[in-house]
């Protein structure tokens, strides 16, 4: 195994954990990046660019992962997308306590008139699924998704409980941002956040960047290394997924059939719940920019917005993930179901492996991306091994 990149003295444990991910935990192609106080201290990559390129990171069986290789990060996209509404709030353009219908009148239908913007961001808007799922093309067309969630009946009284809006979060957040700014979420993110800082992360992949993106795919983890949500024996997310009538199954099946993540149409789609594409450096760099840019030390988020990002808005039983989860405004927070660096961390995992987060107290920003999507929902063993190594290095 040939590891590319570099680590700063004191963070060698992260490199050791990264090697172990390939040798023991079955990674194929992956990258990890860490910033501390605005300075890059870890930037590593290894394996093939495409998941089919070889087992155990055998780059000789295909094009090797390069410094600029990017991958689909699934729900880790949600954490990057959350930057947009929080910056709009910071600039006085979006009131988190206002009804969603104040910006998007059509959303008031189906018992959702009391849903607030903060409910939408914290998975309390009560529309985690659709009575009539969308096709992949409809999901990506920029019109059908917003129309569907606006007309969807609420599954519970908005604001009274939370349940992970796995797919519908794309259209909820996209339409809200469009109504407030007149621009799509992906466009606004590129113009205001990633573009000016040269960060390699996109929600809606530009045609000129397609060549850098590797192919992702499912892999079977080594025996005993399945990871994912830890739940009570009586029921877990896998059982709920297997039940066609469960809200879990309906939520993840809001797009049916599930999109092909290697399809150019999916990669170009602005789906802030699932279709973000980036390098580990880009994913970590977004979170680093929230804490403090390397150029001048000033973060995109003010201290007040950073505190808001880590403020708990939802906690306890999740009606979709069937375990206890914690959410802030757009971010998953530290919990046994999704461990982050500390209680003050905010970020988001991606189903199957990817993880991005910020920890304001430690001044740490973290990004891990992989082309080998395991069966984990959160708490992937590879990401968690790297996270523990970062904690030990601190």
mmCIF file with all atom_site columns, N, CA and C in Angstrom, residues 204-271:
data_model
loop_
_atom_site.group_PDB
_atom_site.id
_atom_site.type_symbol
_atom_site.label_atom_id
_atom_site.label_alt_id
_atom_site.label_comp_id
_atom_site.label_asym_id
_atom_site.label_entity_id
_atom_site.label_seq_id
_atom_site.pdbx_PDB_ins_code
_atom_site.Cartn_x
_atom_site.Cartn_y
_atom_site.Cartn_z
_atom_site.occupancy
_atom_site.B_iso_or_equiv
_atom_site.pdbx_formal_charge
_atom_site.auth_seq_id
_atom_site.auth_comp_id
_atom_site.auth_asym_id
_atom_site.auth_atom_id
_atom_site.pdbx_PDB_model_num
ATOM 1   N N  . UNK A 1 204 ? -23.986 19.823 -7.411  1.00 0.00 ? 204 UNK A N  1
ATOM 2   C CA . UNK A 1 204 ? -24.221 20.068 -8.822  1.00 0.00 ? 204 UNK A CA 1
ATOM 3   C C  . UNK A 1 204 ? -22.881 20.142 -9.511  1.00 0.00 ? 204 UNK A C  1
ATOM 4   N N  . UNK A 1 205 ? -22.350 18.991 -9.930  1.00 0.00 ? 205 UNK A N  1
ATOM 5   C CA . UNK A 1 205 ? -20.992 18.923 -10.469 1.00 0.00 ? 205 UNK A CA 1
ATOM 6   C C  . UNK A 1 205 ? -20.888 19.637 -11.815 1.00 0.00 ? 205 UNK A C  1
ATOM 7   N N  . UNK A 1 206 ? -19.986 20.621 -11.957 1.00 0.00 ? 206 UNK A N  1
ATOM 8   C CA . UNK A 1 206 ? -19.791 21.276 -13.258 1.00 0.00 ? 206 UNK A CA 1
ATOM 9   C C  . UNK A 1 206 ? -19.231 20.284 -14.275 1.00 0.00 ? 206 UNK A C  1
ATOM 10  N N  . UNK A 1 207 ? -19.585 20.479 -15.533 1.00 0.00 ? 207 UNK A N  1
ATOM 11  C CA . UNK A 1 207 ? -19.139 19.564 -16.585 1.00 0.00 ? 207 UNK A CA 1
ATOM 12  C C  . UNK A 1 207 ? -17.624 19.479 -16.654 1.00 0.00 ? 207 UNK A C  1
ATOM 13  N N  . UNK A 1 208 ? -16.947 20.556 -16.373 1.00 0.00 ? 208 UNK A N  1
ATOM 14  C CA . UNK A 1 208 ? -15.491 20.579 -16.473 1.00 0.00 ? 208 UNK A CA 1
ATOM 15  C C  . UNK A 1 208 ? -14.776 19.795 -15.391 1.00 0.00 ? 208 UNK A C  1
ATOM 16  N N  . UNK A 1 209 ? -15.504 19.330 -14.359 1.00 0.00 ? 209 UNK A N  1
ATOM 17  C CA . UNK A 1 209 ? -14.881 18.607 -13.250 1.00 0.00 ? 209 UNK A CA 1
ATOM 18  C C  . UNK A 1 209 ? -15.148 17.105 -13.291 1.00 0.00 ? 209 UNK A C  1
ATOM 19  N N  . UNK A 1 210 ? -15.852 16.626 -14.312 1.00 0.00 ? 210 UNK A N  1
ATOM 20  C CA . UNK A 1 210 ? -16.267 15.228 -14.319 1.00 0.00 ? 210 UNK A CA 1
ATOM 21  C C  . UNK A 1 210 ? -15.090 14.252 -14.329 1.00 0.00 ? 210 UNK A C  1
ATOM 22  N N  . UNK A 1 211 ? -13.983 14.626 -14.965 1.00 0.00 ? 211 UNK A N  1
ATOM 23  C CA . UNK A 1 211 ? -12.862 13.717 -15.098 1.00 0.00 ? 211 UNK A CA 1
ATOM 24  C C  . UNK A 1 211 ? -12.164 13.375 -13.801 1.00 0.00 ? 211 UNK A C  1
ATOM 25  N N  . UNK A 1 212 ? -12.333 14.207 -12.777 1.00 0.00 ? 212 UNK A N  1
ATOM 26  C CA . UNK A 1 212 ? -11.638 13.955 -11.512 1.00 0.00 ? 212 UNK A CA 1
ATOM 27  C C  . UNK A 1 212 ? -12.423 13.028 -10.581 1.00 0.00 ? 212 UNK A C  1
ATOM 28  N N  . UNK A 1 213 ? -13.689 12.735 -10.908 1.00 0.00 ? 213 UNK A N  1
ATOM 29  C CA . UNK A 1 213 ? -14.555 12.006 -9.983  1.00 0.00 ? 213 UNK A CA 1
ATOM 30  C C  . UNK A 1 213 ? -14.454 10.501 -10.213 1.00 0.00 ? 213 UNK A C  1
ATOM 31  N N  . UNK A 1 214 ? -14.173 9.764  -9.141  1.00 0.00 ? 214 UNK A N  1
ATOM 32  C CA . UNK A 1 214 ? -14.075 8.317  -9.227  1.00 0.00 ? 214 UNK A CA 1
ATOM 33  C C  . UNK A 1 214 ? -15.434 7.647  -9.147  1.00 0.00 ? 214 UNK A C  1
ATOM 34  N N  . UNK A 1 215 ? -15.453 6.378  -9.482  1.00 0.00 ? 215 UNK A N  1
ATOM 35  C CA . UNK A 1 215 ? -16.669 5.580  -9.399  1.00 0.00 ? 215 UNK A CA 1
ATOM 36  C C  . UNK A 1 215 ? -16.783 4.984  -8.002  1.00 0.00 ? 215 UNK A C  1
ATOM 37  N N  . UNK A 1 216 ? -17.991 5.084  -7.445  1.00 0.00 ? 216 UNK A N  1
ATOM 38  C CA . UNK A 1 216 ? -18.257 4.521  -6.124  1.00 0.00 ? 216 UNK A CA 1
ATOM 39  C C  . UNK A 1 216 ? -19.072 3.242  -6.265  1.00 0.00 ? 216 UNK A C  1
ATOM 40  N N  . UNK A 1 217 ? -19.099 2.446  -5.205  1.00 0.00 ? 217 UNK A N  1
ATOM 41  C CA . UNK A 1 217 ? -19.881 1.233  -5.233  1.00 0.00 ? 217 UNK A CA 1
ATOM 42  C C  . UNK A 1 217 ? -19.933 0.577  -3.871  1.00 0.00 ? 217 UNK A C  1
ATOM 43  N N  . UNK A 1 218 ? -20.862 -0.357 -3.690  1.00 0.00 ? 218 UNK A N  1
ATOM 44  C CA . UNK A 1 218 ? -20.992 -1.048 -2.406  1.00 0.00 ? 218 UNK A CA 1
ATOM 45  C C  . UNK A 1 218 ? -19.892 -2.081 -2.225  1.00 0.00 ? 218 UNK A C  1
ATOM 46  N N  . UNK A 1 219 ? -19.476 -2.257 -0.989  1.00 0.00 ? 219 UNK A N  1
ATOM 47  C CA . UNK A 1 219 ? -18.500 -3.284 -0.649  1.00 0.00 ? 219 UNK A CA 1
ATOM 48  C C  . UNK A 1 219 ? -18.960 -3.997 0.610   1.00 0.00 ? 219 UNK A C  1
ATOM 49  N N  . UNK A 1 220 ? -18.545 -5.235 0.756   1.00 0.00 ? 220 UNK A N  1
ATOM 50  C CA . UNK A 1 220 ? -18.807 -5.986 1.977   1.00 0.00 ? 220 UNK A CA 1
ATOM 51  C C  . UNK A 1 220 ? -17.647 -5.764 2.922   1.00 0.00 ? 220 UNK A C  1
ATOM 52  N N  . UNK A 1 221 ? -17.910 -5.230 4.120   1.00 0.00 ? 221 UNK A N  1
ATOM 53  C CA . UNK A 1 221 ? -16.807 -5.016 5.063   1.00 0.00 ? 221 UNK A CA 1
ATOM 54  C C  . UNK A 1 221 ? -16.288 -6.343 5.591   1.00 0.00 ? 221 UNK A C  1
ATOM 55  N N  . UNK A 1 222 ? -15.049 -6.365 6.091   1.00 0.00 ? 222 UNK A N  1
ATOM 56  C CA . UNK A 1 222 ? -14.530 -7.585 6.694   1.00 0.00 ? 222 UNK A CA 1
ATOM 57  C C  . UNK A 1 222 ? -15.429 -8.057 7.828   1.00 0.00 ? 222 UNK A C  1
ATOM 58  N N  . UNK A 1 223 ? -15.413 -9.320 8.112   1.00 0.00 ? 223 UNK A N  1
ATOM 59  C CA . UNK A 1 223 ? -16.250 -9.906 9.156   1.00 0.00 ? 223 UNK A CA 1
ATOM 60  C C  . UNK A 1 223 ? -16.023 -9.174 10.480  1.00 0.00 ? 223 UNK A C  1
ATOM 61  N N  . UNK A 1 224 ? -17.147 -8.793 11.125  1.00 0.00 ? 224 UNK A N  1
ATOM 62  C CA . UNK A 1 224 ? -17.056 -8.130 12.412  1.00 0.00 ? 224 UNK A CA 1
ATOM 63  C C  . UNK A 1 224 ? -16.821 -6.648 12.337  1.00 0.00 ? 224 UNK A C  1
ATOM 64  N N  . UNK A 1 225 ? -16.793 -6.075 11.120  1.00 0.00 ? 225 UNK A N  1
ATOM 65  C CA . UNK A 1 225 ? -16.486 -4.662 10.974  1.00 0.00 ? 225 UNK A CA 1
ATOM 66  C C  . UNK A 1 225 ? -17.621 -3.912 10.281  1.00 0.00 ? 225 UNK A C  1
ATOM 67  N N  . UNK A 1 226 ? -18.859 -4.343 10.505  1.00 0.00 ? 226 UNK A N  1
ATOM 68  C CA . UNK A 1 226 ? -19.976 -3.747 9.778   1.00 0.00 ? 226 UNK A CA 1
ATOM 69  C C  . UNK A 1 226 ? -20.237 -2.304 10.183  1.00 0.00 ? 226 UNK A C  1
ATOM 70  N N  . UNK A 1 227 ? -20.086 -1.975 11.464  1.00 0.00 ? 227 UNK A N  1
ATOM 71  C CA . UNK A 1 227 ? -20.296 -0.596 11.907  1.00 0.00 ? 227 UNK A CA 1
ATOM 72  C C  . UNK A 1 227 ? -21.732 -0.152 11.781  1.00 0.00 ? 227 UNK A C  1
ATOM 73  N N  . UNK A 1 228 ? -21.949 1.128  11.779  1.00 0.00 ? 228 UNK A N  1
ATOM 74  C CA . UNK A 1 228 ? -23.274 1.681  11.607  1.00 0.00 ? 228 UNK A CA 1
ATOM 75  C C  . UNK A 1 228 ? -23.949 2.000  12.925  1.00 0.00 ? 228 UNK A C  1
ATOM 76  N N  . UNK A 1 229 ? -25.248 2.333  12.836  1.00 0.00 ? 229 UNK A N  1
ATOM 77  C CA . UNK A 1 229 ? -25.994 2.690  14.017  1.00 0.00 ? 229 UNK A CA 1
ATOM 78  C C  . UNK A 1 229 ? -26.045 1.523  14.995  1.00 0.00 ? 229 UNK A C  1
ATOM 79  N N  . UNK A 1 230 ? -25.725 1.805  16.237  1.00 0.00 ? 230 UNK A N  1
ATOM 80  C CA . UNK A 1 230 ? -25.811 0.794  17.277  1.00 0.00 ? 230 UNK A CA 1
ATOM 81  C C  . UNK A 1 230 ? -27.182 0.910  17.946  1.00 0.00 ? 230 UNK A C  1
ATOM 82  N N  . UNK A 1 231 ? -27.943 -0.181 17.941  1.00 0.00 ? 231 UNK A N  1
ATOM 83  C CA . UNK A 1 231 ? -29.307 -0.130 18.420  1.00 0.00 ? 231 UNK A CA 1
ATOM 84  C C  . UNK A 1 231 ? -29.621 -1.305 19.329  1.00 0.00 ? 231 UNK A C  1
ATOM 85  N N  . UNK A 1 232 ? -30.758 -1.234 19.978  1.00 0.00 ? 232 UNK A N  1
ATOM 86  C CA . UNK A 1 232 ? -31.207 -2.334 20.819  1.00 0.00 ? 232 UNK A CA 1
ATOM 87  C C  . UNK A 1 232 ? -31.579 -3.537 19.962  1.00 0.00 ? 232 UNK A C  1
ATOM 88  N N  . UNK A 1 233 ? -31.407 -4.755 20.476  1.00 0.00 ? 233 UNK A N  1
ATOM 89  C CA . UNK A 1 233 ? -31.680 -5.949 19.686  1.00 0.00 ? 233 UNK A CA 1
ATOM 90  C C  . UNK A 1 233 ? -33.107 -6.036 19.169  1.00 0.00 ? 233 UNK A C  1
ATOM 91  N N  . UNK A 1 234 ? -34.063 -5.403 19.888  1.00 0.00 ? 234 UNK A N  1
ATOM 92  C CA . UNK A 1 234 ? -35.460 -5.587 19.500  1.00 0.00 ? 234 UNK A CA 1
ATOM 93  C C  . UNK A 1 234 ? -35.759 -4.986 18.127  1.00 0.00 ? 234 UNK A C  1
ATOM 94  N N  . UNK A 1 235 ? -35.005 -3.982 17.731  1.00 0.00 ? 235 UNK A N  1
ATOM 95  C CA . UNK A 1 235 ? -35.257 -3.384 16.415  1.00 0.00 ? 235 UNK A CA 1
ATOM 96  C C  . UNK A 1 235 ? -34.067 -2.512 16.041  1.00 0.00 ? 235 UNK A C  1
ATOM 97  N N  . UNK A 1 236 ? -33.687 -2.541 14.782  1.00 0.00 ? 236 UNK A N  1
ATOM 98  C CA . UNK A 1 236 ? -32.636 -1.647 14.323  1.00 0.00 ? 236 UNK A CA 1
ATOM 99  C C  . UNK A 1 236 ? -32.990 -1.126 12.937  1.00 0.00 ? 236 UNK A C  1
ATOM 100 N N  . UNK A 1 237 ? -32.150 -0.255 12.444  1.00 0.00 ? 237 UNK A N  1
ATOM 101 C CA . UNK A 1 237 ? -32.460 0.384  11.174  1.00 0.00 ? 237 UNK A CA 1
ATOM 102 C C  . UNK A 1 237 ? -32.490 -0.616 10.022  1.00 0.00 ? 237 UNK A C  1
ATOM 103 N N  . UNK A 1 238 ? -31.708 -1.683 10.110  1.00 0.00 ? 238 UNK A N  1
ATOM 104 C CA . UNK A 1 238 ? -31.735 -2.712 9.059   1.00 0.00 ? 238 UNK A CA 1
ATOM 105 C C  . UNK A 1 238 ? -33.081 -3.419 9.021   1.00 0.00 ? 238 UNK A C  1
ATOM 106 N N  . UNK A 1 239 ? -33.633 -3.719 10.217  1.00 0.00 ? 239 UNK A N  1
ATOM 107 C CA . UNK A 1 239 ? -34.956 -4.342 10.264  1.00 0.00 ? 239 UNK A CA 1
ATOM 108 C C  . UNK A 1 239 ? -35.999 -3.405 9.671   1.00 0.00 ? 239 UNK A C  1
ATOM 109 N N  . UNK A 1 240 ? -35.919 -2.135 10.055  1.00 0.00 ? 240 UNK A N  1
ATOM 110 C CA . UNK A 1 240 ? -36.883 -1.168 9.551   1.00 0.00 ? 240 UNK A CA 1
ATOM 111 C C  . UNK A 1 240 ? -36.760 -1.007 8.041   1.00 0.00 ? 240 UNK A C  1
ATOM 112 N N  . UNK A 1 241 ? -35.507 -1.032 7.535   1.00 0.00 ? 241 UNK A N  1
ATOM 113 C CA . UNK A 1 241 ? -35.290 -0.924 6.094   1.00 0.00 ? 241 UNK A CA 1
ATOM 114 C C  . UNK A 1 241 ? -35.923 -2.112 5.360   1.00 0.00 ? 241 UNK A C  1
ATOM 115 N N  . UNK A 1 242 ? -35.892 -3.273 5.978   1.00 0.00 ? 242 UNK A N  1
ATOM 116 C CA . UNK A 1 242 ? -36.422 -4.478 5.337   1.00 0.00 ? 242 UNK A CA 1
ATOM 117 C C  . UNK A 1 242 ? -37.947 -4.496 5.312   1.00 0.00 ? 242 UNK A C  1
ATOM 118 N N  . UNK A 1 243 ? -38.586 -3.634 6.081   1.00 0.00 ? 243 UNK A N  1
ATOM 119 C CA . UNK A 1 243 ? -40.050 -3.590 6.161   1.00 0.00 ? 243 UNK A CA 1
ATOM 120 C C  . UNK A 1 243 ? -40.579 -2.547 5.182   1.00 0.00 ? 243 UNK A C  1
ATOM 121 N N  . UNK A 1 244 ? -41.207 -2.970 4.087   1.00 0.00 ? 244 UNK A N  1
ATOM 122 C CA . UNK A 1 244 ? -41.673 -2.009 3.078   1.00 0.00 ? 244 UNK A CA 1
ATOM 123 C C  . UNK A 1 244 ? -42.660 -0.983 3.614   1.00 0.00 ? 244 UNK A C  1
ATOM 124 N N  . UNK A 1 245 ? -43.343 -1.297 4.714   1.00 0.00 ? 245 UNK A N  1
ATOM 125 C CA . UNK A 1 245 ? -44.338 -0.382 5.259   1.00 0.00 ? 245 UNK A CA 1
ATOM 126 C C  . UNK A 1 245 ? -43.749 0.614  6.257   1.00 0.00 ? 245 UNK A C  1
ATOM 127 N N  . UNK A 1 246 ? -42.484 0.462  6.603   1.00 0.00 ? 246 UNK A N  1
ATOM 128 C CA . UNK A 1 246 ? -41.893 1.317  7.621   1.00 0.00 ? 246 UNK A CA 1
ATOM 129 C C  . UNK A 1 246 ? -41.615 2.712  7.069   1.00 0.00 ? 246 UNK A C  1
ATOM 130 N N  . UNK A 1 247 ? -41.616 3.684  7.974   1.00 0.00 ? 247 UNK A N  1
ATOM 131 C CA . UNK A 1 247 ? -41.279 5.036  7.568   1.00 0.00 ? 247 UNK A CA 1
ATOM 132 C C  . UNK A 1 247 ? -39.816 5.120  7.136   1.00 0.00 ? 247 UNK A C  1
ATOM 133 N N  . UNK A 1 248 ? -38.970 4.280  7.721   1.00 0.00 ? 248 UNK A N  1
ATOM 134 C CA . UNK A 1 248 ? -37.565 4.216  7.314   1.00 0.00 ? 248 UNK A CA 1
ATOM 135 C C  . UNK A 1 248 ? -37.455 3.900  5.835   1.00 0.00 ? 248 UNK A C  1
ATOM 136 N N  . UNK A 1 249 ? -38.112 2.822  5.432   1.00 0.00 ? 249 UNK A N  1
ATOM 137 C CA . UNK A 1 249 ? -38.056 2.392  4.037   1.00 0.00 ? 249 UNK A CA 1
ATOM 138 C C  . UNK A 1 249 ? -38.646 3.462  3.113   1.00 0.00 ? 249 UNK A C  1
ATOM 139 N N  . UNK A 1 250 ? -39.771 4.039  3.539   1.00 0.00 ? 250 UNK A N  1
ATOM 140 C CA . UNK A 1 250 ? -40.417 5.053  2.710   1.00 0.00 ? 250 UNK A CA 1
ATOM 141 C C  . UNK A 1 250 ? -39.537 6.299  2.568   1.00 0.00 ? 250 UNK A C  1
ATOM 142 N N  . UNK A 1 251 ? -38.843 6.667  3.643   1.00 0.00 ? 251 UNK A N  1
ATOM 143 C CA . UNK A 1 251 ? -38.005 7.868  3.592   1.00 0.00 ? 251 UNK A CA 1
ATOM 144 C C  . UNK A 1 251 ? -36.855 7.711  2.610   1.00 0.00 ? 251 UNK A C  1
ATOM 145 N N  . UNK A 1 252 ? -36.157 6.579  2.695   1.00 0.00 ? 252 UNK A N  1
ATOM 146 C CA . UNK A 1 252 ? -35.025 6.372  1.787   1.00 0.00 ? 252 UNK A CA 1
ATOM 147 C C  . UNK A 1 252 ? -35.495 6.078  0.364   1.00 0.00 ? 252 UNK A C  1
ATOM 148 N N  . UNK A 1 253 ? -36.758 5.636  0.229   1.00 0.00 ? 253 UNK A N  1
ATOM 149 C CA . UNK A 1 253 ? -37.299 5.321  -1.095  1.00 0.00 ? 253 UNK A CA 1
ATOM 150 C C  . UNK A 1 253 ? -38.080 6.474  -1.695  1.00 0.00 ? 253 UNK A C  1
ATOM 151 N N  . UNK A 1 254 ? -37.904 7.688  -1.185  1.00 0.00 ? 254 UNK A N  1
ATOM 152 C CA . UNK A 1 254 ? -38.587 8.840  -1.776  1.00 0.00 ? 254 UNK A CA 1
ATOM 153 C C  . UNK A 1 254 ? -38.142 9.065  -3.219  1.00 0.00 ? 254 UNK A C  1
ATOM 154 N N  . UNK A 1 255 ? -36.973 8.531  -3.560  1.00 0.00 ? 255 UNK A N  1
ATOM 155 C CA . UNK A 1 255 ? -36.553 8.430  -4.961  1.00 0.00 ? 255 UNK A CA 1
ATOM 156 C C  . UNK A 1 255 ? -36.513 6.936  -5.285  1.00 0.00 ? 255 UNK A C  1
ATOM 157 N N  . UNK A 1 256 ? -37.325 6.505  -6.225  1.00 0.00 ? 256 UNK A N  1
ATOM 158 C CA . UNK A 1 256 ? -37.417 5.090  -6.588  1.00 0.00 ? 256 UNK A CA 1
ATOM 159 C C  . UNK A 1 256 ? -37.405 4.932  -8.104  1.00 0.00 ? 256 UNK A C  1
ATOM 160 N N  . UNK A 1 257 ? -36.483 4.101  -8.638  1.00 0.00 ? 257 UNK A N  1
ATOM 161 C CA . UNK A 1 257 ? -35.428 3.388  -7.923  1.00 0.00 ? 257 UNK A CA 1
ATOM 162 C C  . UNK A 1 257 ? -34.350 4.351  -7.426  1.00 0.00 ? 257 UNK A C  1
ATOM 163 N N  . UNK A 1 258 ? -33.512 3.862  -6.514  1.00 0.00 ? 258 UNK A N  1
ATOM 164 C CA . UNK A 1 258 ? -32.432 4.698  -6.034  1.00 0.00 ? 258 UNK A CA 1
ATOM 165 C C  . UNK A 1 258 ? -31.542 5.109  -7.206  1.00 0.00 ? 258 UNK A C  1
ATOM 166 N N  . UNK A 1 259 ? -31.083 6.340  -7.230  1.00 0.00 ? 259 UNK A N  1
ATOM 167 C CA . UNK A 1 259 ? -30.271 6.810  -8.359  1.00 0.00 ? 259 UNK A CA 1
ATOM 168 C C  . UNK A 1 259 ? -28.941 6.063  -8.457  1.00 0.00 ? 259 UNK A C  1
ATOM 169 N N  . UNK A 1 260 ? -28.444 5.978  -9.654  1.00 0.00 ? 260 UNK A N  1
ATOM 170 C CA . UNK A 1 260 ? -27.098 5.461  -9.897  1.00 0.00 ? 260 UNK A CA 1
ATOM 171 C C  . UNK A 1 260 ? -26.117 6.595  -9.609  1.00 0.00 ? 260 UNK A C  1
ATOM 172 N N  . UNK A 1 261 ? -25.344 6.454  -8.547  1.00 0.00 ? 261 UNK A N  1
ATOM 173 C CA . UNK A 1 261 ? -24.459 7.543  -8.129  1.00 0.00 ? 261 UNK A CA 1
ATOM 174 C C  . UNK A 1 261 ? -23.303 7.777  -9.090  1.00 0.00 ? 261 UNK A C  1
ATOM 175 N N  . UNK A 1 262 ? -23.108 6.875  -10.032 1.00 0.00 ? 262 UNK A N  1
ATOM 176 C CA . UNK A 1 262 ? -22.074 7.072  -11.045 1.00 0.00 ? 262 UNK A CA 1
ATOM 177 C C  . UNK A 1 262 ? -22.629 7.675  -12.335 1.00 0.00 ? 262 UNK A C  1
ATOM 178 N N  . UNK A 1 263 ? -23.941 7.924  -12.359 1.00 0.00 ? 263 UNK A N  1
ATOM 179 C CA . UNK A 1 263 ? -24.589 8.474  -13.539 1.00 0.00 ? 263 UNK A CA 1
ATOM 180 C C  . UNK A 1 263 ? -24.326 9.983  -13.626 1.00 0.00 ? 263 UNK A C  1
ATOM 181 N N  . UNK A 1 264 ? -23.926 10.489 -14.788 1.00 0.00 ? 264 UNK A N  1
ATOM 182 C CA . UNK A 1 264 ? -23.665 11.933 -14.935 1.00 0.00 ? 264 UNK A CA 1
ATOM 183 C C  . UNK A 1 264 ? -24.858 12.799 -14.548 1.00 0.00 ? 264 UNK A C  1
ATOM 184 N N  . UNK A 1 265 ? -26.085 12.327 -14.801 1.00 0.00 ? 265 UNK A N  1
ATOM 185 C CA . UNK A 1 265 ? -27.270 13.114 -14.440 1.00 0.00 ? 265 UNK A CA 1
ATOM 186 C C  . UNK A 1 265 ? -27.363 13.286 -12.927 1.00 0.00 ? 265 UNK A C  1
ATOM 187 N N  . UNK A 1 266 ? -27.084 12.221 -12.175 1.00 0.00 ? 266 UNK A N  1
ATOM 188 C CA . UNK A 1 266 ? -27.110 12.312 -10.722 1.00 0.00 ? 266 UNK A CA 1
ATOM 189 C C  . UNK A 1 266 ? -26.028 13.263 -10.229 1.00 0.00 ? 266 UNK A C  1
ATOM 190 N N  . UNK A 1 267 ? -24.845 13.143 -10.768 1.00 0.00 ? 267 UNK A N  1
ATOM 191 C CA . UNK A 1 267 ? -23.728 13.962 -10.304 1.00 0.00 ? 267 UNK A CA 1
ATOM 192 C C  . UNK A 1 267 ? -23.929 15.444 -10.610 1.00 0.00 ? 267 UNK A C  1
ATOM 193 N N  . UNK A 1 268 ? -24.632 15.748 -11.664 1.00 0.00 ? 268 UNK A N  1
ATOM 194 C CA . UNK A 1 268 ? -24.890 17.142 -12.028 1.00 0.00 ? 268 UNK A CA 1
ATOM 195 C C  . UNK A 1 268 ? -26.081 17.719 -11.280 1.00 0.00 ? 268 UNK A C  1
ATOM 196 N N  . UNK A 1 269 ? -26.869 16.843 -10.633 1.00 0.00 ? 269 UNK A N  1
ATOM 197 C CA . UNK A 1 269 ? -28.084 17.298 -9.960  1.00 0.00 ? 269 UNK A CA 1
ATOM 198 C C  . UNK A 1 269 ? -27.747 18.045 -8.672  1.00 0.00 ? 269 UNK A C  1
ATOM 199 N N  . UNK A 1 270 ? -28.516 19.069 -8.387  1.00 0.00 ? 270 UNK A N  1
ATOM 200 C CA . UNK A 1 270 ? -28.349 19.806 -7.133  1.00 0.00 ? 270 UNK A CA 1
ATOM 201 C C  . UNK A 1 270 ? -29.265 19.194 -6.086  1.00 0.00 ? 270 UNK A C  1
ATOM 202 N N  . UNK A 1 271 ? -28.775 18.125 -5.468  1.00 0.00 ? 271 UNK A N  1
ATOM 203 C CA . UNK A 1 271 ? -29.512 17.408 -4.434  1.00 0.00 ? 271 UNK A CA 1
ATOM 204 C C  . UNK A 1 271 ? -28.723 17.526 -3.132  1.00 0.00 ? 271 UNK A C  1
#
